[in-house]
Structures are given as structure tokens and as C-alpha cells.
Amino acid sequence: MSRNIEDLPEQLGRLSDGMAAKNLSRGVLAGQEDPPLVALVRSSNSVEEAGSRWKVRPLRELVDDTIRLHAESDRTRADAWLAPRLHSTLRLTRAEAADSALWNFVALVVAPDYVVWRHLSKGREGKGPTVTADRFCGPHYKHAFARLWWAAELFRDGEDYRPVVTACRNQDILNTVLRLDVIDHRPTARAVTRLLEEQTVRTGREVNALATAVNTAGSTLMYDLLAPDAGADAEALRHWIDECDLAPPVPRDALPDGPDDGEVPRGAVDRMVKQFETLFAEAPVRGREHMDTAGAPHGG
């Protein structure tokens, strides 16, 4: 059942991991009952800072539109639609987004119905449908909302969210690549989406093989030396966050603009693409015959 927006607090809050876990009953995880709204709000700490970026209504309305627009489609498709719009609606610094208590509040207080709608399993072996607890209260690469916000943050190219859409259309990017430490390097993240755009990497198996190769090589190759990146413009990011009070709701029929904090250096991305193409060519992919340098598969 959808949360009634009129019953929700006006501002976001922070709900501790312990309190969140305490309220994840079997009924909640099975989608049979709602988390106790009043008790959770009382157990939360309010966000001290004022400002529209902490308002609940724009976020709740975005969730409602996500469910409405994707009601008749494969629900995994909602990820690519919601991720950039969530990031542009909930304008945070990375330090703020690293606070699990904020995401606990979003999942259990603001939109538990979305978590169930998106992540309820089909059930198997005599067990009924359920949502794993880490979709409500878990690491950033598992949490129903945090994973989408971080995907948008890590895969965007400055204000351009198109690479985010590419990344989020492949569930193995979200399930595997998003948890890698090396993806924090902007040219690495952009190179991965370039390989998807160019269809060098297409299937889930290929994404997982690439992720393993990139992560393994990252332990010996210094990606930040191979492809230097001065990083995003912190002042421009702060300006984008501060102007939230003047920003209209994110468009539903077009991509919003992200922070204009600098594109990823093109030359650095090109170098990483070449590096990853080499790594991927040698990576073992189940079901793919290993090709020799002439283009013919080994063994005949």
C-alpha cells in the first residue's frame, strides 16, 4: 500500500541501522504489512538543515510516478528512469549520501511500498515472495534507493546523465560493478559505460568478466596515474546543491541536468577504454570461445 503523502513528515530524517533492522518484520519483508510509520518517525532524528532539498514531497511524488509509469513493464527498467531523477531531486554531497541512516528513513518511512514493488521476489521452494532486508537497510550497492543515487553519481559525465541510463539498463552493472572501489575513478566509470554504448560488452556474463578483470588489474595498475583526473569542481557542485530551492521538479519526459561540475577528461577516458578492451579480450567469459589474434577461435 502506498504511503499517503499527507501522513508523512515534511522533511527527511535519519533512522539508525539498529532501529531500521528492528522494524523489518517478516510481514514487512513479505509485503504484507507496512513498517510502523508513527513509531519510525518518533525514532528518527530530523535533518537540522532547512531547505527544499530535504523536503519529502518531491521525493514521494517521484516514487509515485516511477511506479505509475512502469506498472506494465519489467520493473528492472525503472532503475534507468529513476536513478538520474532521484540524484537530481535529492541533491547531496557524497559525504551526506554515505549516511546509511538517511537511506533507512527513505526506504522505511517515505517509500517502503516502492522497495516491495521493485524488489519482491517471486518465491521458491515452498517459500513465499519476500524482499531481502538489505534493500531497506544495507550497503549502498544493495539498498533500493542508495544504489540508484550512487549509480547516478558515479556514472554521470558532469551534468550529462545519459551514461547513467546506459549503466542502469544492465543489472550486472548495479549488482557487480557498483561495489568496486575502482569505480570511484571517474575515467574508469566512464570507460565502462563507453564499452556498453559501443556494445563491446553486452551480456551480464560479459559485464561480470569485465568487472573482475578491471578490479584485478586495478590492484596492480594505478588507474589514476594511467588516466589522470583532477576531479569534479567542488564549487560548482555546491552551487548546484544550493540552487535546489529555485529548481523546478525534475522532468518526467526528459533527463534532468546534473551538476555542471566538469566533464570527465576525454583523453583519460580514451586511454581507459583501450586498456579495458585489452583486459576484456583476455578475460574468461563463460560461453565465449577464446579468440586468437587472427580472430579465429582456438581449437579449430
mmCIF file of N, CA and C in Angstrom, residues 185 221-229 271-272:
data_model
loop_
_atom_site.group_PDB
_atom_site.id
_atom_site.type_symbol
_atom_site.label_atom_id
_atom_site.label_comp_id
_atom_site.label_asym_id
_atom_site.label_seq_id
_atom_site.Cartn_x
_atom_site.Cartn_y
_atom_site.Cartn_z
ATOM 1 N N HIS A 185 36.930 6.142 -9.573
ATOM 2 C CA HIS A 185 37.779 6.869 -10.517
ATOM 3 C C HIS A 185 36.935 7.211 -11.738
ATOM 4 N N LEU A 221 47.723 -1.920 -11.389
ATOM 5 C CA LEU A 221 47.844 -0.734 -12.222
ATOM 6 C C LEU A 221 47.261 0.466 -11.482
ATOM 7 N N MET A 222 47.959 1.567 -11.534
ATOM 8 C CA MET A 222 47.461 2.776 -10.897
ATOM 9 C C MET A 222 46.605 3.528 -11.920
ATOM 10 N N TYR A 223 45.318 3.299 -11.867
ATOM 11 C CA TYR A 223 44.435 3.913 -12.847
ATOM 12 C C TYR A 223 44.501 5.438 -12.806
ATOM 13 N N ASP A 224 44.690 6.007 -11.617
ATOM 14 C CA ASP A 224 44.743 7.458 -11.528
ATOM 15 C C ASP A 224 46.018 8.026 -12.137
ATOM 16 N N LEU A 225 47.049 7.190 -12.297
ATOM 17 C CA LEU A 225 48.261 7.625 -12.995
ATOM 18 C C LEU A 225 48.132 7.372 -14.494
ATOM 19 N N LEU A 226 47.489 6.274 -14.845
ATOM 20 C CA LEU A 226 47.293 5.953 -16.256
ATOM 21 C C LEU A 226 46.339 6.955 -16.915
ATOM 22 N N ALA A 227 45.321 7.374 -16.169
ATOM 23 C CA ALA A 227 44.323 8.300 -16.705
ATOM 24 C C ALA A 227 44.026 9.362 -15.643
ATOM 25 N N PRO A 228 44.880 10.375 -15.541
ATOM 26 C CA PRO A 228 44.710 11.399 -14.500
ATOM 27 C C PRO A 228 43.387 12.147 -14.629
ATOM 28 N N ASP A 229 42.834 12.483 -13.475
ATOM 29 C CA ASP A 229 41.579 13.228 -13.442
ATOM 30 C C ASP A 229 41.631 14.177 -12.254
ATOM 31 N N ARG A 271 42.008 6.467 -22.980
ATOM 32 C CA ARG A 271 43.085 5.563 -22.534
ATOM 33 C C ARG A 271 42.518 4.398 -21.729
ATOM 34 N N MET A 272 41.537 4.670 -20.900
ATOM 35 C CA MET A 272 40.944 3.600 -20.109
ATOM 36 C C MET A 272 40.145 2.645 -20.989
#
